[in-house]
Rosetta silent file (secondary structure, phi, psi, omega in degrees, C-alpha in Angstrom):
SEQUENCE: ALAKAEAELKLIEAGELILDLASPIDGTVLTVDAQVGDRINDQTILTIADLGQSLVEVYLDEIDSANVQVGDRAELIFDVIPERTFSGEVIQVDPELRNVGNAQGVRALVLLEEPPSSLVNLPLGLNATVDIIAEEAANAVLVTIQAIEQDSDGSDLVYVIEGEQVEMRLIQVGLKDATTAEIITGLEPGERVAVGGLNFTQE
SCORE:     score description
SCORE:     0.000 S_00000001
   1 L     0.000  -39.716  179.735  -44.800   -6.398  -17.968 S_00000001
   2 H   -65.967  -41.580 -179.857  -48.038   -4.489  -18.509 S_00000001
   3 H   -64.637  -38.868  178.638  -49.813   -6.459  -15.822 S_00000001
   4 H   -64.744  -42.937  179.989  -46.956   -5.835  -13.407 S_00000001
   5 H   -63.607  -39.956  179.403  -47.002   -2.110  -14.145 S_00000001
   6 H   -65.562  -37.992  179.300  -50.767   -1.978  -13.629 S_00000001
   7 H   -67.571  -40.482  178.506  -50.398   -3.818  -10.306 S_00000001
   8 H   -65.712  -36.500  177.921  -47.669   -1.432   -9.155 S_00000001
   9 H   -62.563  -41.875  178.691  -49.826    1.521  -10.159 S_00000001
  10 H   -63.287  -39.283  178.519  -52.669    0.239   -8.003 S_00000001
  11 H   -65.734  -39.514  178.055  -50.251   -0.133   -5.062 S_00000001
  12 H   -62.552  -46.238  179.919  -48.991    3.409   -5.589 S_00000001
  13 H   -62.752  -30.719  179.300  -52.503    4.747   -5.701 S_00000001
  14 L   -87.683   -3.343 -179.879  -53.258    2.838   -2.524 S_00000001
  15 L    69.758   28.822 -175.698  -50.065    4.099   -0.896 S_00000001
  16 L  -126.210   27.247 -178.293  -48.835    0.559   -0.328 S_00000001
  17 L   -66.640  128.250  178.393  -45.959    0.180   -2.798 S_00000001
  18 L  -121.664  128.833  179.336  -43.365   -2.292   -1.518 S_00000001
  19 L  -107.715  139.101  172.607  -40.002   -2.730   -3.225 S_00000001
  20 L   -90.008  123.060  178.485  -37.799   -5.776   -2.940 S_00000001
  21 L  -101.077  118.582 -178.900  -34.176   -4.776   -2.385 S_00000001
  22 L  -100.114  124.306  178.172  -31.714   -7.399   -3.609 S_00000001
  23 L   -78.988  138.869  177.883  -28.213   -7.311   -2.118 S_00000001
  24 L   -75.969   -9.490 -179.028  -25.346   -7.905   -4.593 S_00000001
  25 L  -136.315  159.691  167.480  -23.447   -9.843   -1.892 S_00000001
  26 L   -84.376  128.905 -177.811  -24.063  -12.240    0.950 S_00000001
  27 L  -170.821 -162.761 -178.060  -23.311  -10.381    4.137 S_00000001
  28 E  -116.499  133.144  177.000  -24.441   -8.777    7.371 S_00000001
  29 E   -72.395  120.322 -178.427  -26.602   -5.647    7.597 S_00000001
  30 E   -95.117  -41.835 -179.231  -24.551   -3.075    9.502 S_00000001
  31 E  -141.637  150.477  172.029  -26.757    0.008    9.359 S_00000001
  32 E  -126.255  112.688 -172.229  -30.276    0.971    8.295 S_00000001
  33 L  -107.541   37.169  176.595  -30.490    4.685    7.550 S_00000001
  34 L  -149.868  149.139  179.190  -34.196    5.012    6.786 S_00000001
  35 L  -117.931  159.743  176.857  -37.401    4.834    8.786 S_00000001
  36 L   -57.041  128.209  179.755  -40.932    3.846    7.854 S_00000001
  37 L    97.295  -12.480  178.422  -42.540    6.787    6.089 S_00000001
  38 L   -68.573  144.725  171.785  -39.251    8.401    4.960 S_00000001
  39 L   -92.525  129.874 -177.322  -39.031    9.634    1.395 S_00000001
  40 L  -123.470  149.613  176.799  -35.867    8.358   -0.282 S_00000001
  41 L  -117.963 -103.306 -179.194  -34.135    9.217   -3.520 S_00000001
  42 L  -112.992   16.132 -178.983  -30.636    7.985   -4.354 S_00000001
  43 L   -78.631  160.933  177.505  -29.140    8.065   -0.855 S_00000001
  44 L   -76.522  127.175  179.151  -27.716    5.010    0.884 S_00000001
  45 L  -116.175  -15.510  177.653  -30.272    3.449    3.209 S_00000001
  46 E  -134.831  138.937  172.694  -28.596    0.101    3.939 S_00000001
  47 E  -118.772  121.957 -177.657  -24.971   -0.809    4.586 S_00000001
  48 E  -123.231  135.445 -179.168  -24.086   -4.478    4.112 S_00000001
  49 E  -131.704  145.825  173.111  -20.624   -5.984    4.609 S_00000001
  50 L   -87.874  101.004 -176.887  -19.099   -9.391    4.027 S_00000001
  51 L   -82.223    3.930  177.021  -17.573  -10.064    7.435 S_00000001
  52 L   -81.683  -11.600  177.613  -16.045  -13.305    6.197 S_00000001
  53 L  -129.375  145.591  178.406  -13.157  -11.343    4.670 S_00000001
  54 L  -107.570  102.352 -176.504  -11.004   -8.594    6.160 S_00000001
  55 E  -111.964  144.060  175.225  -10.373   -6.008    3.438 S_00000001
  56 E  -121.270  127.811  178.664   -8.583   -2.673    3.619 S_00000001
  57 E   -88.438  124.522 -174.027   -9.242    0.015    1.009 S_00000001
  58 E  -120.778  136.940  175.071   -5.996    1.763    0.069 S_00000001
  59 E  -116.732  127.825 -177.521   -5.466    4.946   -1.954 S_00000001
  60 E  -118.259  155.373  175.044   -2.070    5.568   -3.544 S_00000001
  61 E   -62.956  144.868 -175.979   -0.584    8.499   -5.406 S_00000001
  62 H   -61.284  -24.936  179.411   -1.042    8.162   -9.152 S_00000001
  63 H   -70.141  -15.230  179.098    2.738    8.107   -9.701 S_00000001
  64 H   -94.041    0.094 -173.845    2.780    4.779   -7.834 S_00000001
  65 H   -60.852  -33.957 -178.411    0.162    3.134  -10.048 S_00000001
  66 H   -76.431  -12.669 -176.060    2.768    1.352  -12.200 S_00000001
  67 H  -101.233    0.336 -178.117    4.444   -0.115   -9.107 S_00000001
  68 L  -114.941  126.478 -179.098    1.387   -1.780   -7.551 S_00000001
  69 L  -135.884  156.495  173.936    0.116   -5.108   -8.825 S_00000001
  70 L   -60.859  132.764 -177.894   -2.251   -7.829   -7.699 S_00000001
  71 L   103.877  -14.894  177.829   -0.275  -10.284   -5.581 S_00000001
  72 L   -64.126  143.359  175.372    2.023   -7.700   -3.956 S_00000001
  73 E   -78.200  155.060  179.316    2.540   -8.146   -0.221 S_00000001
  74 E  -139.895  148.413  174.352    1.430   -5.437    2.174 S_00000001
  75 E  -123.524  132.092 -173.810    2.137   -4.519    5.786 S_00000001
  76 E  -127.553  140.330  173.873   -0.437   -2.521    7.733 S_00000001
  77 E  -127.582  116.022  178.022   -0.408   -0.708   11.078 S_00000001
  78 E   -78.363  142.280 -176.345   -3.758    0.522   12.395 S_00000001
  79 L   -58.908  -32.460 -174.753   -3.660    3.841   14.214 S_00000001
  80 L   -79.749  -18.162  177.320   -5.455    2.396   17.257 S_00000001
  81 L  -135.433   71.061 -174.200   -2.921   -0.443   17.748 S_00000001
  82 L   -66.860  -14.432 -178.222    0.428    0.913   16.506 S_00000001
  83 L   -82.510   -5.787 -177.331    2.395   -1.831   18.253 S_00000001
  84 L  -118.997  133.960  177.412    1.042   -4.562   15.958 S_00000001
  85 L  -107.974  127.804  178.374    1.828   -5.056   12.252 S_00000001
  86 E  -100.079  150.972  177.768   -0.665   -6.906   10.062 S_00000001
  87 E  -110.168  150.600  179.643    0.180   -8.710    6.828 S_00000001
  88 E  -159.002 -176.430 -179.372   -1.895   -8.790    3.679 S_00000001
  89 E  -140.146  138.118  176.559   -1.961   -9.153   -0.081 S_00000001
  90 E   -71.749  120.636 -179.220   -3.155   -6.821   -2.833 S_00000001
  91 E  -111.220   -8.699  179.724   -6.129   -8.543   -4.486 S_00000001
  92 E  -157.088  137.161  172.705   -7.439   -5.691   -6.639 S_00000001
  93 E  -130.290  117.984 -177.372   -6.101   -2.544   -8.313 S_00000001
  94 L   -63.837  142.433 -178.237   -8.676   -0.347  -10.003 S_00000001
  95 L   -79.422   -6.581 -179.482   -7.953    0.386  -13.687 S_00000001
  96 L  -129.686  156.323  179.387   -8.952    4.043  -13.373 S_00000001
  97 L   -76.871  153.572  176.884   -8.001    6.923  -11.122 S_00000001
  98 E  -125.261  151.374  177.194  -10.333    8.213   -8.440 S_00000001
  99 E   -77.515  123.840  177.901  -10.646   11.643   -6.876 S_00000001
 100 E  -125.503  103.535 -174.178   -9.232   11.636   -3.362 S_00000001
 101 L    66.044 -122.992  179.566   -9.593   15.053   -1.761 S_00000001
 102 L  -102.485   14.405 -178.407   -8.106   17.535   -4.203 S_00000001
 103 E  -134.153  172.015  176.874   -5.974   14.975   -6.047 S_00000001
 104 E  -105.256  142.929 -178.355   -6.357   11.790   -8.041 S_00000001
 105 E  -141.129  171.023  178.612   -5.259    8.456   -6.685 S_00000001
 106 E  -101.901  129.019  179.390   -5.181    4.742   -7.360 S_00000001
 107 E   -97.853  131.957  177.005   -7.551    2.572   -5.324 S_00000001
 108 E  -133.544  156.760  176.077   -6.449   -0.903   -4.281 S_00000001
 109 E  -114.789  131.393  179.003   -7.887   -3.568   -2.001 S_00000001
 110 E  -113.657  126.296  177.051   -5.693   -5.453    0.470 S_00000001
 111 E   -94.231  120.355 -179.961   -6.874   -8.745    1.947 S_00000001
 112 E   -72.866  143.558  179.148   -5.555   -9.290    5.472 S_00000001
 113 L   -76.597  -27.363 -179.578   -4.031  -12.662    6.251 S_00000001
 114 L   -65.752  137.980  177.623   -5.416  -12.667    9.790 S_00000001
 115 L   -66.096  148.830 -178.762   -8.766  -14.494   10.095 S_00000001
 116 H   -54.730  -28.945 -178.732  -11.775  -12.240   10.787 S_00000001
 117 H   -63.128  -27.662  179.904  -12.171  -13.862   14.214 S_00000001
 118 H   -82.865   -7.748 -178.571   -8.889  -12.252   15.336 S_00000001
 119 H  -112.443   17.124 -173.035  -10.135   -8.803   14.254 S_00000001
 120 L   -61.058  -28.112 -178.358  -13.492   -8.956   16.003 S_00000001
 121 L   -89.035    0.580  179.305  -12.623   -6.020   18.274 S_00000001
 122 L   -96.879  115.894  179.396  -11.590   -3.755   15.387 S_00000001
 123 L   -72.405  156.265  176.974  -14.498   -1.619   14.133 S_00000001
 124 L   -66.647  150.400  176.074  -14.983   -0.947   10.452 S_00000001
 125 L    90.774    8.470  179.364  -13.593    2.299    9.062 S_00000001
 126 L   -67.979  149.253  174.133  -10.302    2.398   10.969 S_00000001
 127 L   -88.015  147.519 -179.185   -7.380    4.339    9.523 S_00000001
 128 E  -146.465  153.369  170.002   -4.130    2.510    8.837 S_00000001
 129 E   -95.070  129.598 -173.274   -0.654    3.117    7.472 S_00000001
 130 E  -123.775  127.285  171.541    0.018    0.726    4.591 S_00000001
 131 E  -109.477  119.519  176.446    3.340   -0.281    3.035 S_00000001
 132 E   -99.652  124.877 -174.776    2.983   -2.183   -0.251 S_00000001
 133 E   -98.014  102.114 -179.544    6.064   -4.233   -1.061 S_00000001
 134 L   -80.960  -37.823  178.390    6.520   -4.350   -4.827 S_00000001
 135 L  -146.702  156.313  177.277   10.064   -5.759   -4.692 S_00000001
 136 L  -153.391  157.525  178.323   12.490   -6.763   -1.974 S_00000001
 137 L  -138.227  136.966 -179.972   16.026   -8.023   -1.533 S_00000001
 138 L  -106.787  147.808  178.114   17.515   -9.963    1.388 S_00000001
 139 L    53.414   43.987 -175.056   21.112   -9.792    2.645 S_00000001
 140 L   -90.932  151.078  170.432   21.843   -6.959    0.244 S_00000001
 141 E   -87.983  124.111 -176.036   24.888   -4.684    0.087 S_00000001
 142 E  -117.918  146.859  169.034   23.627   -1.115    0.360 S_00000001
 143 E  -135.613  159.187  175.123   25.154    2.299   -0.228 S_00000001
 144 E   -67.323  145.895  179.597   23.707    5.752   -0.012 S_00000001
 145 H   -57.573  -32.550 -176.447   22.367    7.122   -3.296 S_00000001
 146 H   -67.351  -15.469 -179.905   24.738   10.087   -2.940 S_00000001
 147 H   -85.338  -13.822 -174.502   27.752    7.812   -3.376 S_00000001
 148 L   -91.637  128.623  175.246   26.704    6.627   -6.854 S_00000001
 149 E  -123.058  176.218 -178.715   27.892    8.520   -9.906 S_00000001
 150 E  -123.831  140.076  176.251   27.719    7.832  -13.623 S_00000001
 151 L   -76.103  173.901 -179.207   30.446    7.333  -16.182 S_00000001
 152 L   -62.220  -26.015  179.350   30.386    9.075  -19.546 S_00000001
 153 L   -93.782    7.625  177.616   28.645    6.055  -21.073 S_00000001
 154 L    92.607   -1.202  179.837   25.970    6.008  -18.363 S_00000001
 155 L   -72.325  145.047  178.470   27.461    3.186  -16.287 S_00000001
 156 E   -80.767  143.162  179.353   27.079    3.425  -12.517 S_00000001
 157 E  -150.172  159.958  172.980   30.237    3.754  -10.428 S_00000001
 158 E  -133.761  164.220  175.366   31.493    4.501   -6.947 S_00000001
 159 E  -107.760  112.225 -176.442   34.848    5.573   -5.552 S_00000001
 160 E   -90.576  131.793 -179.082   36.177    2.939   -3.152 S_00000001
 161 E   -96.226  119.264  177.572   38.582    4.108   -0.432 S_00000001
 162 E  -123.960  101.463 -175.309   41.464    1.706    0.237 S_00000001
 163 L    67.095 -120.883  177.802   43.842    3.160    2.786 S_00000001
 164 L  -102.232    7.956 -179.322   44.896    6.500    1.370 S_00000001
 165 E  -104.167  151.475  176.626   44.003    5.495   -2.184 S_00000001
 166 E  -121.520  123.803 -178.291   40.719    6.003   -4.026 S_00000001
 167 E  -112.951  127.163  174.126   39.715    3.488   -6.715 S_00000001
 168 E   -76.731  131.071 -177.441   36.968    4.104   -9.262 S_00000001
 169 E  -137.390  130.292  176.592   34.856    0.953   -9.546 S_00000001
 170 E   -74.556  142.705 -178.320   31.960    0.080  -11.827 S_00000001
 171 L  -132.952  162.721  172.406   28.922   -1.352  -10.063 S_00000001
 172 E  -114.513  121.242 -176.051   25.578   -2.922  -10.913 S_00000001
 173 E   -94.169  136.020  176.559   22.659   -1.324   -9.087 S_00000001
 174 E  -103.160 -122.081  179.542   19.569   -3.320   -8.124 S_00000001
 175 E   -70.697  150.442  176.194   16.640   -2.054   -6.079 S_00000001
 176 E  -154.724  156.318  174.511   16.751    1.465   -4.732 S_00000001
 177 L  -125.747 -156.502 -174.540   14.627    3.982   -2.927 S_00000001
 178 L   -72.401  -17.186 -174.379   14.997    7.662   -2.182 S_00000001
 179 L  -122.595  -31.636 -175.050   18.033    7.199    0.082 S_00000001
 180 E  -131.674  161.216  179.237   19.800    3.864   -0.556 S_00000001
 181 E  -135.281  144.563  174.862   20.580    1.488   -3.417 S_00000001
 182 E   -82.596  132.239  177.341   21.279   -2.242   -3.585 S_00000001
 183 E  -104.777  113.044 -177.249   24.652   -3.104   -5.130 S_00000001
 184 E   -78.978  -47.015  177.599   24.478   -6.413   -6.974 S_00000001
 185 E  -137.936  152.276  174.836   28.083   -6.525   -8.163 S_00000001
 186 L   111.636  -17.820  179.305   31.168   -4.348   -7.664 S_00000001
 187 L  -137.031  151.840  175.358   31.220   -3.947   -3.880 S_00000001
 188 L  -115.824  151.819  177.410   31.687   -6.183   -0.861 S_00000001
 189 L   -55.174  134.918  177.305   30.211   -5.649    2.622 S_00000001
 190 L    95.539  -15.718  177.975   32.425   -3.384    4.732 S_00000001
 191 L   -69.706  148.252 -177.198   34.145   -1.575    1.862 S_00000001
 192 E  -101.092  137.111  178.876   34.266    2.203    2.204 S_00000001
 193 E  -125.707  153.399 -178.257   33.052    4.542   -0.516 S_00000001
 194 E   -84.695  139.325  178.119   33.400    8.279   -0.936 S_00000001
 195 E  -131.196  101.286  176.796   30.334   10.490   -0.601 S_00000001
 196 L    52.800   40.787 -179.783   30.797   14.101   -1.623 S_00000001
 197 L    88.039   -2.744  178.664   34.244   14.239   -0.104 S_00000001
 198 E  -105.906  158.650  174.935   33.142   12.233    2.964 S_00000001
 199 E   -95.179  134.979 -177.215   33.924    8.634    3.861 S_00000001
 200 E  -133.927  131.067  178.679   30.910    6.361    4.136 S_00000001
 201 E  -114.753  129.469  179.449   30.732    2.773    5.315 S_00000001
 202 L  -138.791  132.146  179.098   27.720    0.606    4.534 S_00000001
 203 L  -114.835    0.000    0.000   27.316   -3.144    5.059 S_00000001
């Protein structure tokens, strides 16, 4: 170590110090942001990317952190080609929050299913809209959230309209979002339910 330090000192004194920069990944050099003779501190002078994988960096609101897991499917639409939807999979979710603008968010990485050869015309750094699918249901019976009420014991119920009669019926709710809910049991497709004094049909 002493001999190495003495050798480096001689190079410094001679103005010929050369540093070996080791990349942490195998990849392709995209940019070189320094010239011979430049003085550098802690700024980025090389950008290297692994072009063998197509990754999208996603930032989510912190309230969604519990709903995103490795293995979740994702659908992406790049701003420059809005007519095409790409598919991917979440391969990483950071364990800590990051500052995004004036708020904190959760950073995740999505690996696109399309091979890099099909994305050759897409430059790095594009913006995209990303939907991460945490859960899904097929062929589900849906009703508007506004039609669901709760019994005194907390059970979910709806009021089913049959002719001129209204029947209170207990239901089991599955997945739901801000506007609709999946009904697992208690309703059949085509049945009408009351919504705030209105009639609503959902199949």
